[in-house]
PDB file of C-alpha atoms in Angstrom:
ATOM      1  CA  UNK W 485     -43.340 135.857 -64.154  1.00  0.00           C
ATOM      2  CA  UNK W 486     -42.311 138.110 -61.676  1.00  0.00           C
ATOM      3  CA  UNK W 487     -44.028 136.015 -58.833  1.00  0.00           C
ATOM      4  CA  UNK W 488     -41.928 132.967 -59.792  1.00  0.00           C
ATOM      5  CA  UNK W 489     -38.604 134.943 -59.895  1.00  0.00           C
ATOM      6  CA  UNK W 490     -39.312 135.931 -56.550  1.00  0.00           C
ATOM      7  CA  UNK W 491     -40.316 132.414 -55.438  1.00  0.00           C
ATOM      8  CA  UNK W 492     -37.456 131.011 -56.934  1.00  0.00           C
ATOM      9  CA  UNK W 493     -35.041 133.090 -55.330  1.00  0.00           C
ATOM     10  CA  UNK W 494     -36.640 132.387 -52.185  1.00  0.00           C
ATOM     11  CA  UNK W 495     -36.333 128.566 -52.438  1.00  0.00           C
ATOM     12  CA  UNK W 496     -32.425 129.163 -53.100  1.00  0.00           C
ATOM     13  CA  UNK W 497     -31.875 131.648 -50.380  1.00  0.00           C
ATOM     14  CA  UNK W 498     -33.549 128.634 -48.004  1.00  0.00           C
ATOM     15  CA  UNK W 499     -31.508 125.892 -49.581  1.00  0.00           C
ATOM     16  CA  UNK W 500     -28.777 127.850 -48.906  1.00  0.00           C
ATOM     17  CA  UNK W 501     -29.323 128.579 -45.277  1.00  0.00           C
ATOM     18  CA  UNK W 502     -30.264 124.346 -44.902  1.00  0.00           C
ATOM     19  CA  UNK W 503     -26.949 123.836 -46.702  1.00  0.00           C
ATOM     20  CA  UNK W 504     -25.305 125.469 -44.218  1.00  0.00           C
ATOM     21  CA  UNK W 505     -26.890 124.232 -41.359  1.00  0.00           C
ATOM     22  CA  UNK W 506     -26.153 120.687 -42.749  1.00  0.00           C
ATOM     23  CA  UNK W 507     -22.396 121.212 -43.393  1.00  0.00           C
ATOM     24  CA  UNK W 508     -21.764 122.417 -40.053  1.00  0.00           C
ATOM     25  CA  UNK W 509     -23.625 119.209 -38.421  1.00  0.00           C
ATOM     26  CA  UNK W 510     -21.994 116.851 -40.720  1.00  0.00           C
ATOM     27  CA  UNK W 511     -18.658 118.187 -39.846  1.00  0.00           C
ATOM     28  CA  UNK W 512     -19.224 118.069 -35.855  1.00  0.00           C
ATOM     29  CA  UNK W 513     -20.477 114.080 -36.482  1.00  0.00           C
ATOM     30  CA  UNK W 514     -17.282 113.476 -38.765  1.00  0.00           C
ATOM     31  CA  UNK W 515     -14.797 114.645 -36.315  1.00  0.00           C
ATOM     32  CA  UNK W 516     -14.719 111.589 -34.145  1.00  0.00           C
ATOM     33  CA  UNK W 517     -15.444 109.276 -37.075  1.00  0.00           C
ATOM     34  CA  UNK W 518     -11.889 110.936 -37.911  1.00  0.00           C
ATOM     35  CA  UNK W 519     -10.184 110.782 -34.974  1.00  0.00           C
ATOM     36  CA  UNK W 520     -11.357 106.926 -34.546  1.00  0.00           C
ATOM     37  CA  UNK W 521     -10.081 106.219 -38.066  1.00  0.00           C
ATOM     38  CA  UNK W 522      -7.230 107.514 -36.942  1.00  0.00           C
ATOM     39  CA  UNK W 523      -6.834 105.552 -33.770  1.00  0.00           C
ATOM     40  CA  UNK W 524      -7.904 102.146 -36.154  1.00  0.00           C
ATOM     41  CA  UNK W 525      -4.908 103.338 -38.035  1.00  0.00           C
ATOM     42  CA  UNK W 526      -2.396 103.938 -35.254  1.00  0.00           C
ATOM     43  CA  UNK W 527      -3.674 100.126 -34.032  1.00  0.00           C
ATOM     44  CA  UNK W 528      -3.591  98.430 -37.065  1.00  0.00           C
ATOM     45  CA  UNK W 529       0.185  99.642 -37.242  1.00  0.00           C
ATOM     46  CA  UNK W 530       1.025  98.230 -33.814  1.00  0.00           C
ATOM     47  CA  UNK W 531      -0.937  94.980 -35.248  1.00  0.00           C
ATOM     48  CA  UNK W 532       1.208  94.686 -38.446  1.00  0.00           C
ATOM     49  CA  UNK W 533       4.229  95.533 -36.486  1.00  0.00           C
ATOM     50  CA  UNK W 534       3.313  92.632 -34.067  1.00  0.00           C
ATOM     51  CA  UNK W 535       2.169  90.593 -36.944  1.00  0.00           C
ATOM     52  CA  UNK W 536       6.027  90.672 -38.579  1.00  0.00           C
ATOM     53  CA  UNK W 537       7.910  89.682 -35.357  1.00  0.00           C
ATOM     54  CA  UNK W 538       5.090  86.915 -35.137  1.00  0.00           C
ATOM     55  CA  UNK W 539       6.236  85.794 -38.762  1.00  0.00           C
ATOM     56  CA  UNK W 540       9.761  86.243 -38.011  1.00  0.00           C
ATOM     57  CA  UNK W 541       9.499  83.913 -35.236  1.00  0.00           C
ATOM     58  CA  UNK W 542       7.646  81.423 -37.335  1.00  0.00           C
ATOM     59  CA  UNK W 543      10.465  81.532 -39.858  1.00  0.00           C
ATOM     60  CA  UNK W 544      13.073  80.897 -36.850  1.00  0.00           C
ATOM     61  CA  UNK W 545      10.541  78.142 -35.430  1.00  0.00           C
ATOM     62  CA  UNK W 546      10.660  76.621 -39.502  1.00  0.00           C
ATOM     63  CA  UNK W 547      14.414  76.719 -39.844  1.00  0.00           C
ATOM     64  CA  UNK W 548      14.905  74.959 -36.876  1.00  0.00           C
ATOM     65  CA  UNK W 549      12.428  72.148 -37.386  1.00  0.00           C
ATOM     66  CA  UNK W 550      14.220  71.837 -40.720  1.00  0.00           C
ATOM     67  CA  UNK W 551      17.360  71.395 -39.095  1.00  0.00           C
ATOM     68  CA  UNK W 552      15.908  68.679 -36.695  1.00  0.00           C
ATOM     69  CA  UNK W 553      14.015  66.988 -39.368  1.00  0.00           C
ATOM     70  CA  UNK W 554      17.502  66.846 -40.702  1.00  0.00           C
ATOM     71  CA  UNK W 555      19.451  65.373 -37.997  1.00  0.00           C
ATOM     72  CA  UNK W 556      16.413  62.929 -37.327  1.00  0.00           C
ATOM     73  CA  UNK W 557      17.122  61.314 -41.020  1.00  0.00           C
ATOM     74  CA  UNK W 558      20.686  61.344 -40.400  1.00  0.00           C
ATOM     75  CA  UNK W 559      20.095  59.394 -37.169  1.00  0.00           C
ATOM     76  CA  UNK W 560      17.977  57.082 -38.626  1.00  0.00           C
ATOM     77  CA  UNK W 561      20.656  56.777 -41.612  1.00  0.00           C
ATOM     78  CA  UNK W 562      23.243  55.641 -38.830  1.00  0.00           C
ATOM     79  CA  UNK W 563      20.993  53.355 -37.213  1.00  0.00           C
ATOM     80  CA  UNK W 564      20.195  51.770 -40.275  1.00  0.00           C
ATOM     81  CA  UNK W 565      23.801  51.531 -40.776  1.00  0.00           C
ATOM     82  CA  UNK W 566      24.382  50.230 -36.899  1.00  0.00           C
ATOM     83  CA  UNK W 567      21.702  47.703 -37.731  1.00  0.00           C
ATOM     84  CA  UNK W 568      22.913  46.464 -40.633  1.00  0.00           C
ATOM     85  CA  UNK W 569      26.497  45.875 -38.982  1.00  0.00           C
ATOM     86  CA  UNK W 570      24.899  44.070 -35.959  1.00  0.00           C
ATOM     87  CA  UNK W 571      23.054  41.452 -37.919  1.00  0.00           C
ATOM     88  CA  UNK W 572      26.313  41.009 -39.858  1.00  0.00           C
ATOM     89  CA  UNK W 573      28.252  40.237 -36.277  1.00  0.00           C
ATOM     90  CA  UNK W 574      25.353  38.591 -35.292  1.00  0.00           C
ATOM     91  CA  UNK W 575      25.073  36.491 -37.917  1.00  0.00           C
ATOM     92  CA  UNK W 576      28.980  35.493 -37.904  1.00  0.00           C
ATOM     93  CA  UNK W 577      28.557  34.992 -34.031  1.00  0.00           C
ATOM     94  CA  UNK W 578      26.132  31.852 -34.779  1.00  0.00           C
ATOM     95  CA  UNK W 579      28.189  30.522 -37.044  1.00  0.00           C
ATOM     96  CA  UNK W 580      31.326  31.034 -35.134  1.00  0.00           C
ATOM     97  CA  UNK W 581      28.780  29.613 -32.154  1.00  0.00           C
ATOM     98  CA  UNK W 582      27.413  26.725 -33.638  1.00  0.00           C
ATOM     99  CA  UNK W 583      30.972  25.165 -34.994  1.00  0.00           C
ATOM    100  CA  UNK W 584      32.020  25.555 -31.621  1.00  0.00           C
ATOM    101  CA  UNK W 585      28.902  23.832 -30.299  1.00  0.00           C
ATOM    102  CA  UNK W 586      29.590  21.121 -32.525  1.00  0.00           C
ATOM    103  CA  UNK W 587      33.169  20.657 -31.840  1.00  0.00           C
ATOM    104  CA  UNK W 588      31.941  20.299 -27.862  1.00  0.00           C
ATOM    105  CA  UNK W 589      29.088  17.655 -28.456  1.00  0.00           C
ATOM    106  CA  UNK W 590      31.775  16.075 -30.875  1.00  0.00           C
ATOM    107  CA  UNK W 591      34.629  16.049 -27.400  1.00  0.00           C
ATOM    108  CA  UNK W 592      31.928  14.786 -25.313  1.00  0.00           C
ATOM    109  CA  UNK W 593      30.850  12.186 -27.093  1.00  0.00           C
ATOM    110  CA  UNK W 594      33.916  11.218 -27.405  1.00  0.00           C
ATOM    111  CA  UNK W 595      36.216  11.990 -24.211  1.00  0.00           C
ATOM    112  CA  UNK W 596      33.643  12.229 -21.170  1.00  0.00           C
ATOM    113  CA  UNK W 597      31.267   9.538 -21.031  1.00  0.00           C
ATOM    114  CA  UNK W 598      33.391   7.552 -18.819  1.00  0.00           C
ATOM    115  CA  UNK W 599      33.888  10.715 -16.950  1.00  0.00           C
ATOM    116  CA  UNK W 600      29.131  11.154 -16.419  1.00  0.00           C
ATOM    117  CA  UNK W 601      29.400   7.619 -15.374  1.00  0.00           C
ATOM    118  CA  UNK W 602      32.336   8.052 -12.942  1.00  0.00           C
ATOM    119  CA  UNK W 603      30.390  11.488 -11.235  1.00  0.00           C
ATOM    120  CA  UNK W 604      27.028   9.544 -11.584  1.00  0.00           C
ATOM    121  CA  UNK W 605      28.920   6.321  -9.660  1.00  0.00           C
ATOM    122  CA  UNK W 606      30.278   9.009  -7.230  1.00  0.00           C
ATOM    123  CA  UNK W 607      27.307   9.907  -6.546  1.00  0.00           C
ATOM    124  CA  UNK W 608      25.286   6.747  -6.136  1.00  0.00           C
ATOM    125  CA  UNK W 609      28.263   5.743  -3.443  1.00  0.00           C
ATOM    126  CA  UNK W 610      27.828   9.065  -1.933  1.00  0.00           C
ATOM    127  CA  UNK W 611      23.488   8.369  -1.202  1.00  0.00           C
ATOM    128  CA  UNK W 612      24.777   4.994   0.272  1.00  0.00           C
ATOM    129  CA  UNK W 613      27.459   5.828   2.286  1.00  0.00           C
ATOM    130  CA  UNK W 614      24.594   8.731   3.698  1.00  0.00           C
ATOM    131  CA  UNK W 615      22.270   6.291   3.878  1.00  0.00           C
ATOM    132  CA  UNK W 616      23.936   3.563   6.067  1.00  0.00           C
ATOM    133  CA  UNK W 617      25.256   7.035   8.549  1.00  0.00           C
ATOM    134  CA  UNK W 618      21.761   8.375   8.657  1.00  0.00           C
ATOM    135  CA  UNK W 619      20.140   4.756   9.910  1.00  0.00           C
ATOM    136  CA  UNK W 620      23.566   4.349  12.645  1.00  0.00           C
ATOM    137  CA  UNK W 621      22.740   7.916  13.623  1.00  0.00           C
ATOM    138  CA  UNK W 622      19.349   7.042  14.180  1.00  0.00           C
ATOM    139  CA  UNK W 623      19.916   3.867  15.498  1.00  0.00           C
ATOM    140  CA  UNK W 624      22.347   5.789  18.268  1.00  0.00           C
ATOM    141  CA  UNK W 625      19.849   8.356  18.774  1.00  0.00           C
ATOM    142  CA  UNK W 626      17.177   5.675  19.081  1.00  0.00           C
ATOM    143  CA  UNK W 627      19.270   3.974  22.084  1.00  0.00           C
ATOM    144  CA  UNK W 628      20.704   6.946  23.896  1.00  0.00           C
ATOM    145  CA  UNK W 629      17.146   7.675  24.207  1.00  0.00           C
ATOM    146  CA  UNK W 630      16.038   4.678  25.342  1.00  0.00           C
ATOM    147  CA  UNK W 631      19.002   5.063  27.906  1.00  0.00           C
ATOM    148  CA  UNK W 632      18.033   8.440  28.903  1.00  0.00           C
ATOM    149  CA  UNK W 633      14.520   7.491  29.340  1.00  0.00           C
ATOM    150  CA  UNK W 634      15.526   4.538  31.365  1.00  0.00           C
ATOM    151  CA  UNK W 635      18.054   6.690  33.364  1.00  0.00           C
ATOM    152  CA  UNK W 636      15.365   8.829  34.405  1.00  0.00           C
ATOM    153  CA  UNK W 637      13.074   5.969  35.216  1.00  0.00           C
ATOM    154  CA  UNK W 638      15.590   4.419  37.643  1.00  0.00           C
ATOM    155  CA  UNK W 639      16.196   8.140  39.326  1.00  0.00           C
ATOM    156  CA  UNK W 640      12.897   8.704  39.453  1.00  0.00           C
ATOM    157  CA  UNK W 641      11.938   5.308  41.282  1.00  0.00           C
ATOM    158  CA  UNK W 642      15.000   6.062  43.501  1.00  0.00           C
ATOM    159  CA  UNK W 643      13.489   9.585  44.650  1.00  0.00           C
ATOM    160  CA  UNK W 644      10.141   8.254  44.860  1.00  0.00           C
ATOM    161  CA  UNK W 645      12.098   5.417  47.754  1.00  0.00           C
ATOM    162  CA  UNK W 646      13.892   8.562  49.318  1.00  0.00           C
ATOM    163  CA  UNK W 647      10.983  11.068  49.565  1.00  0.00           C
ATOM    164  CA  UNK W 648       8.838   8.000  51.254  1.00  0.00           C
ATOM    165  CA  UNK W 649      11.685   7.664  53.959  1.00  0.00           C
ATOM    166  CA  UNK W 650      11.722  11.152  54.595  1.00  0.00           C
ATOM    167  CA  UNK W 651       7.412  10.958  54.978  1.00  0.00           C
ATOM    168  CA  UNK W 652       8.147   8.956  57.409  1.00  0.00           C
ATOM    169  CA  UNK W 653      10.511  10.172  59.023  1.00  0.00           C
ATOM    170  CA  UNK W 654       8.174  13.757  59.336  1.00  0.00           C
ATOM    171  CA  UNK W 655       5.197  11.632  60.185  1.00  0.00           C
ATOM    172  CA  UNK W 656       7.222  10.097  63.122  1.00  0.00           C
ATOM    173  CA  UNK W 657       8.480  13.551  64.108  1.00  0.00           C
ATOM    174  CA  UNK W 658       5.018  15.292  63.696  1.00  0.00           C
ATOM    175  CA  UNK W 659       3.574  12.278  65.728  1.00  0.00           C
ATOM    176  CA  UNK W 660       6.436  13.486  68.618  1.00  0.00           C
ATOM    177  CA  UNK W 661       5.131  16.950  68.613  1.00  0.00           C
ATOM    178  CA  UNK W 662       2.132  16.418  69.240  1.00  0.00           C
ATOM    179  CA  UNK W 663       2.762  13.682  72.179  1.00  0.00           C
ATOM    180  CA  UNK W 664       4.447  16.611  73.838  1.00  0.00           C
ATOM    181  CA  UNK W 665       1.948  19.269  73.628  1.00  0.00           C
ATOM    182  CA  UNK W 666      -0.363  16.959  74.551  1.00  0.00           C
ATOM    183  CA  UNK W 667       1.945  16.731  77.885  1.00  0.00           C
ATOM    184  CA  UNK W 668       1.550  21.046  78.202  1.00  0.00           C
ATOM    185  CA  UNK W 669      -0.620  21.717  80.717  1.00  0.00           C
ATOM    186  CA  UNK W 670      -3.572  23.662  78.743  1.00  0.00           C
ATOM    187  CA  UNK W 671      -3.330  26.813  81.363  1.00  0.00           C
ATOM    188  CA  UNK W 672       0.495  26.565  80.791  1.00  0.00           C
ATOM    189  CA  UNK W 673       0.503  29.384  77.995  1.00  0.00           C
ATOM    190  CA  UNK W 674       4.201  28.893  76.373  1.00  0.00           C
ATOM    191  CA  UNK W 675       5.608  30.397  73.149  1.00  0.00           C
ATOM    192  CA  UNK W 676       5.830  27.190  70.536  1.00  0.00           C
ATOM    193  CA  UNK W 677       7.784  26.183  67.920  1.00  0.00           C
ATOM    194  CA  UNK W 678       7.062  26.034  64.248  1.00  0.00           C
ATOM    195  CA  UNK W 679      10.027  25.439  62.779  1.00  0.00           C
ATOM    196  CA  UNK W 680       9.501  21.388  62.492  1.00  0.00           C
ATOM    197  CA  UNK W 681       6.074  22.681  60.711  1.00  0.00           C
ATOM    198  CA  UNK W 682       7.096  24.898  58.267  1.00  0.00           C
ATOM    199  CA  UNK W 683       9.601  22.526  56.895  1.00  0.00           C
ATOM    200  CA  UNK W 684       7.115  19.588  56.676  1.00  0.00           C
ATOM    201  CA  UNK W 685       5.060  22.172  54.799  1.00  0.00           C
ATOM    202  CA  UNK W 686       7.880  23.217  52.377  1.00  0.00           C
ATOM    203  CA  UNK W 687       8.383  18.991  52.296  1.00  0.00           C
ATOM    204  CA  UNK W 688       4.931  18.584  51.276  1.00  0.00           C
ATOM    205  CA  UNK W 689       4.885  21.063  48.097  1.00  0.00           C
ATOM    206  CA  UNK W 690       7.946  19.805  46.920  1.00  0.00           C
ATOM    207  CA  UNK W 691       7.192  16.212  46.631  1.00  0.00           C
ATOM    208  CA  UNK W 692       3.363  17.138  45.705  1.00  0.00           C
ATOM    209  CA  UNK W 693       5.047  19.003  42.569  1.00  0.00           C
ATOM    210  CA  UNK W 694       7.662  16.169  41.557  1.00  0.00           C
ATOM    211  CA  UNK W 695       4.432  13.870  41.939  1.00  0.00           C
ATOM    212  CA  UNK W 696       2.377  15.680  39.592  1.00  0.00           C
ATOM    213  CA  UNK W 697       5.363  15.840  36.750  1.00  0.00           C
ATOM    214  CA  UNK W 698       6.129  11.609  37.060  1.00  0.00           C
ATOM    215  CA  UNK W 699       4.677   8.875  35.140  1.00  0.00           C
ATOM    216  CA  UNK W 700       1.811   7.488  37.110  1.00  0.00           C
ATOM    217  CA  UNK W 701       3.058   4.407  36.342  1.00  0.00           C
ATOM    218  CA  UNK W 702       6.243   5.071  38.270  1.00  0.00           C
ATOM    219  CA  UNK W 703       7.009   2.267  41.121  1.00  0.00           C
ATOM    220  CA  UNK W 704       6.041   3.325  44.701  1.00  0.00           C
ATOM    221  CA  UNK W 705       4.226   6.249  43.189  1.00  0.00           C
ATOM    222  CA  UNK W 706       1.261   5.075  44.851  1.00  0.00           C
ATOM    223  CA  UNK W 707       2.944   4.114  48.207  1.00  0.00           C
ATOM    224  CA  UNK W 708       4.417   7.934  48.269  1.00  0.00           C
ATOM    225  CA  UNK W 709       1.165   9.421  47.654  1.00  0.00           C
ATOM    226  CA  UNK W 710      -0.523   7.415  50.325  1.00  0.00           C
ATOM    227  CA  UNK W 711       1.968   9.019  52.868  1.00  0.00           C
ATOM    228  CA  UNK W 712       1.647  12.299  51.851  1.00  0.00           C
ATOM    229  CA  UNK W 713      -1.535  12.391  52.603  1.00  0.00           C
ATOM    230  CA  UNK W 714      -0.808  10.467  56.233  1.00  0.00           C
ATOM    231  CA  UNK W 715       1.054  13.500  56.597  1.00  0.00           C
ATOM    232  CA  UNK W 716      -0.770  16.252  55.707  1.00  0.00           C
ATOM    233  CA  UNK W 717      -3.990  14.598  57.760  1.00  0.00           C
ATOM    234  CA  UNK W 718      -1.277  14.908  60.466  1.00  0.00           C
ATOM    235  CA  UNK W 719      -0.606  18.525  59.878  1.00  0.00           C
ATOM    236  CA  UNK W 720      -3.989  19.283  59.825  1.00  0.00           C
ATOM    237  CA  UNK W 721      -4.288  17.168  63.515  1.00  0.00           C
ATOM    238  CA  UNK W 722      -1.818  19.845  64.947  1.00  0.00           C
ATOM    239  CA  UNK W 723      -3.572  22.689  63.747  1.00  0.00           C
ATOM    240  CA  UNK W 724      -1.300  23.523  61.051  1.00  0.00           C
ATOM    241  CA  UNK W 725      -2.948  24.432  57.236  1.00  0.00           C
ATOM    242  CA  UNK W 726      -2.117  25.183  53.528  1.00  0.00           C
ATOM    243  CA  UNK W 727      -4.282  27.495  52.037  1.00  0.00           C
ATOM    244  CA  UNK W 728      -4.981  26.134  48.489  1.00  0.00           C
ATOM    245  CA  UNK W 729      -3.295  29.284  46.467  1.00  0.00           C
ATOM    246  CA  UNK W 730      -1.653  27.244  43.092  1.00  0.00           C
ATOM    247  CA  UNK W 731      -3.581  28.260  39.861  1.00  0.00           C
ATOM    248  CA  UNK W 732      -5.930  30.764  41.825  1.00  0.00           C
ATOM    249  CA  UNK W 733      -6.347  34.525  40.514  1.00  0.00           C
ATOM    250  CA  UNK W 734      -3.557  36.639  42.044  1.00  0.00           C
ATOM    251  CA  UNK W 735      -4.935  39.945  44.104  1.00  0.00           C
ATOM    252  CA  UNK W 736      -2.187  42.476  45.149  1.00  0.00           C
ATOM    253  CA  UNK W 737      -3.777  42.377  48.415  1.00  0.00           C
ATOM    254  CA  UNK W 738      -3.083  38.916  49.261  1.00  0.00           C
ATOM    255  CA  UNK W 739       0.329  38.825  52.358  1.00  0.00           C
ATOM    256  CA  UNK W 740       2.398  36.846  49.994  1.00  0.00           C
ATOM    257  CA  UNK W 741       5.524  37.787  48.229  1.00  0.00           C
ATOM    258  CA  UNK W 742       5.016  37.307  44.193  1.00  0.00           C
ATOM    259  CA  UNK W 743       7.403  37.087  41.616  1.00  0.00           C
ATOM    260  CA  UNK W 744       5.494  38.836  38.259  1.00  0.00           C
ATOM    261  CA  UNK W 745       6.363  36.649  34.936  1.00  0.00           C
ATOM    262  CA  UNK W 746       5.248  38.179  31.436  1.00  0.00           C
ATOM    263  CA  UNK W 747       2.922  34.541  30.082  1.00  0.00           C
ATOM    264  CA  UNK W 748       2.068  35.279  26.068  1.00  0.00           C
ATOM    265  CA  UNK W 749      -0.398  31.866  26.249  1.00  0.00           C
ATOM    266  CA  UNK W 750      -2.705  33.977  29.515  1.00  0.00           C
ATOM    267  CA  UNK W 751      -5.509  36.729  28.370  1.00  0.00           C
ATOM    268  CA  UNK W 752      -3.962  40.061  28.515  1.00  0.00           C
ATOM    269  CA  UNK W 753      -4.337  41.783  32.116  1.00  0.00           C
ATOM    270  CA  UNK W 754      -4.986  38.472  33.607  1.00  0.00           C
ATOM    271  CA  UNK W 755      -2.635  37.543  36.557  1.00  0.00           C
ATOM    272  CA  UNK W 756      -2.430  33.823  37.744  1.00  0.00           C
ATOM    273  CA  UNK W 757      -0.392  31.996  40.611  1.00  0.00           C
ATOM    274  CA  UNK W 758       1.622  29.282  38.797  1.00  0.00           C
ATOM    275  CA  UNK W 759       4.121  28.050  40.885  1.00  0.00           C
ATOM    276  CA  UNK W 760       4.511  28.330  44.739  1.00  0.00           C
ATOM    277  CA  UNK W 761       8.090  28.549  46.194  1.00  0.00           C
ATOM    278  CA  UNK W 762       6.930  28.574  49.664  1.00  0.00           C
ATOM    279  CA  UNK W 763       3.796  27.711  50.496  1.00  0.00           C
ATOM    280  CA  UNK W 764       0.891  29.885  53.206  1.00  0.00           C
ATOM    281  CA  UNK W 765       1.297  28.241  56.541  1.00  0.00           C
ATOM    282  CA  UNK W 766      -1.543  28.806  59.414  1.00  0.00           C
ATOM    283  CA  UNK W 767      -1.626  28.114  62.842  1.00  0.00           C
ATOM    284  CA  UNK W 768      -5.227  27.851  64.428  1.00  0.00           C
ATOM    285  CA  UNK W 769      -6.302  30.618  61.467  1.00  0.00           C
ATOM    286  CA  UNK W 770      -3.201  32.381  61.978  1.00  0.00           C
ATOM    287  CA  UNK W 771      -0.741  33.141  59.129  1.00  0.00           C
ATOM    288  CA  UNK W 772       2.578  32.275  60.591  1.00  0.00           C
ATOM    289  CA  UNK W 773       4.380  31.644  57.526  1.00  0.00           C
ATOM    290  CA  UNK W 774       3.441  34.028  54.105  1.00  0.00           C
ATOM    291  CA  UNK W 775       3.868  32.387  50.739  1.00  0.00           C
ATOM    292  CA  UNK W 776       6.360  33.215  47.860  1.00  0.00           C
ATOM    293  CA  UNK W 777       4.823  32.679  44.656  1.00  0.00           C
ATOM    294  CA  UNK W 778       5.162  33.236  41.353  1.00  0.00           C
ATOM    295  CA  UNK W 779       2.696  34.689  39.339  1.00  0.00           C
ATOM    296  CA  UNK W 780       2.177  34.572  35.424  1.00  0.00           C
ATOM    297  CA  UNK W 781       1.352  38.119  33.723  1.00  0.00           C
ATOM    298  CA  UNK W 782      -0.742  37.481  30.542  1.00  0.00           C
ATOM    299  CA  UNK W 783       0.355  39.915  27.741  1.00  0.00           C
TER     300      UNK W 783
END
C-alpha cells in the first residue's frame, strides 16, 4: 500500500513537471499564431472597408444606368412619336403629290401637244439646216484644199524651173574657174578663191533638201536632179568635196558648229545630225569651210 502511495505521488509530481514544460511551449508557438490573427484581423478590416466603397460605387454605377435606361425609353417614346408624325406628313405629301401629278398629265394632255410637236419640228429643221452647213463646209474645205494643193504644185514646178537656171548658171561659172586655173602656170603658187565654191556648195544642199521633200512626180524634177549631179561631178573636177555628215552619229570632236535639239522619238543619250545649215567644204583634203549642223538629242 505504501509502495503505491509513493508511486502514485511520483507519477503526479512528473505530470506536473511535463505540464509545465508543455504550457510554456504551447504558449511560445501561440504567440505568433496570435499576432498573425491579429494581422488577418487588421486586413480583413482594410478589406471590408474597401469592400463598402466598392459597393458604394456599384450603387452610384446602378443609379445611373437607371437613369440612362430611363432617358433611352423616353427617346425611343419621342421617336416613336416623330415616326408616327412623319408617316402622317408623308402620307398627306402623296396625296397632295399625286393630285398634283394628275392635274399636270391632265394640262398636258390637254394644252402642250402642239407645243412637243412644235420643239420636235424645231428640232428636225435644226438637224437639216446643220446638215446642208456641214456638207457646204465640207464641200469648201474639200476645194480650198484642192486649191492649196494645186497652189503648191504650180510653186513647186516654178522653183523646180528656177533652181535648174541657177544649175546652170553655177555649172557655167564652175566651168569658168576652172578654164582659168587651168591658164595658172603650175609653179605660179597664188592664193585662190573659194568664194564661187562655197556658195555652189551651200546651192547644192539647199536644192538637194527641197528635192527630197517634193512629189517625185513633180515636172522637171528629173531634169533638176540630172543637173545637180552635172554639178557636183563638177565640184568634185575642181577639187572641191562634201563630206557626207546628214543622219551620221554626232562626235563632239568633229570641227563643225552644232546646234543641240532635245528629239523624244531618238534612244536616250543618242546624238544624231539631222539637218545641215552649212555644209563641210574641202579643198584637195583640206577643210576650208566647217559645217553648221544641227543635231537631235534623244531624251
Amino acid at each position: 500500500m505504501k509502495k503505491q502511495l509513493i508511486s502514485a505521488l511520483f507519477l503526479l509530481s512528473c505530470f506536473d513537471a511535463f505540464a509545465q514544460v508543455t504550457k510554456e511551449d504551447i504558449g511560445k508557438e501561440i504567440k505568433p499564431l496570435t499576432e498573425k490573427v491579429k494581422s488577418l484581423q487588421s486586413e480583413n478590416n482594410k478589406l471590408k472597408i474597401e469592400i463598402s466603397s466598392i459597393n458604394s460605387k456599384i450603387a452610384t454605377v446602378n443609379q445611373k444606368l437607371d437613369t440612362l435606361n430611363k432617358k433611352v425609353q423616353s427617346n425611343i417614346s419621342d421617336i416613336q412619336k416623330t415616326n408616327s408624325e412623319l408617316n402622317g406628313k408623308i402620307t398627306n405629301s402623296e396625296t397632295t403629290t399625286n393630285q398634283k401629278f394628275t392635274q399636270v398629265d391632265n394640262s398636258l394632255s390637254k394644252n402642250s401637244l402642239w407645243s412637243i410637236i412644235g420643239i420636235l419640228g424645231a428640232i428636225i429643221v435644226s438637224g437639216l439646216v446643220y446638215w446642208l452647213v456641214s456638207k457646204r463646209q465640207t464641200t469648201d474645205k474639200t476645194d480650198v484644199e484642192a486649191q492649196i494643193s494645186k497652189t503648191k504644185k504650180t510653186l513647186e514646178e516654178e522653183g523646180v524651173k528656177l533652181d535648174t537656171k541657177l544649175t546652170e548658171v553655177l555649172e557655167t561659172q564652175l566651168k569658168l574657174v576652172q578654164e582659168e586655173r587651168a591658164k595658172i602656170p603650175a609653179n605660179k603658187s597664188e592664193e585662190i578663191d573659194h568664194s564661187l565654191a562655197l556658195k555652189v556648195a551651200d546651192e547644192i544642199v539647199r536644192i538637194n533638201k527641197n528635192l527630197s521633200n517634193m512629189d517625185t512626180n513633180t515636172k522637171g524634177l528629173k531634169q533638176l536632179s540630172a543637173s545637180v549631179k552635172r554639178i557636183e561631178d563638177n565640184f568634185a573636177a575642181n577639187g572641191y568635196d562634201m563630206p557626207e555628215i546628214l543622219n551620221k552619229p554626232f562626235d563632239p570632236r568633229m570641227k563643225m558648229v552644232a546646234n543641240m535639239v532635245e528629239d523624244e522619238n531618238l534612244e536616250k543619250g543618242s546624238e544624231v545630225i539631222t539637218k545641215i545649215i552649212k555644209p563641210q567644204v574641202n579643198f584637195k583634203g583640206v577643210m576650208i569651210q566647217s559645217a553648221q549642223v544641227e543635231v537631235s538629242v534623244g531624251q
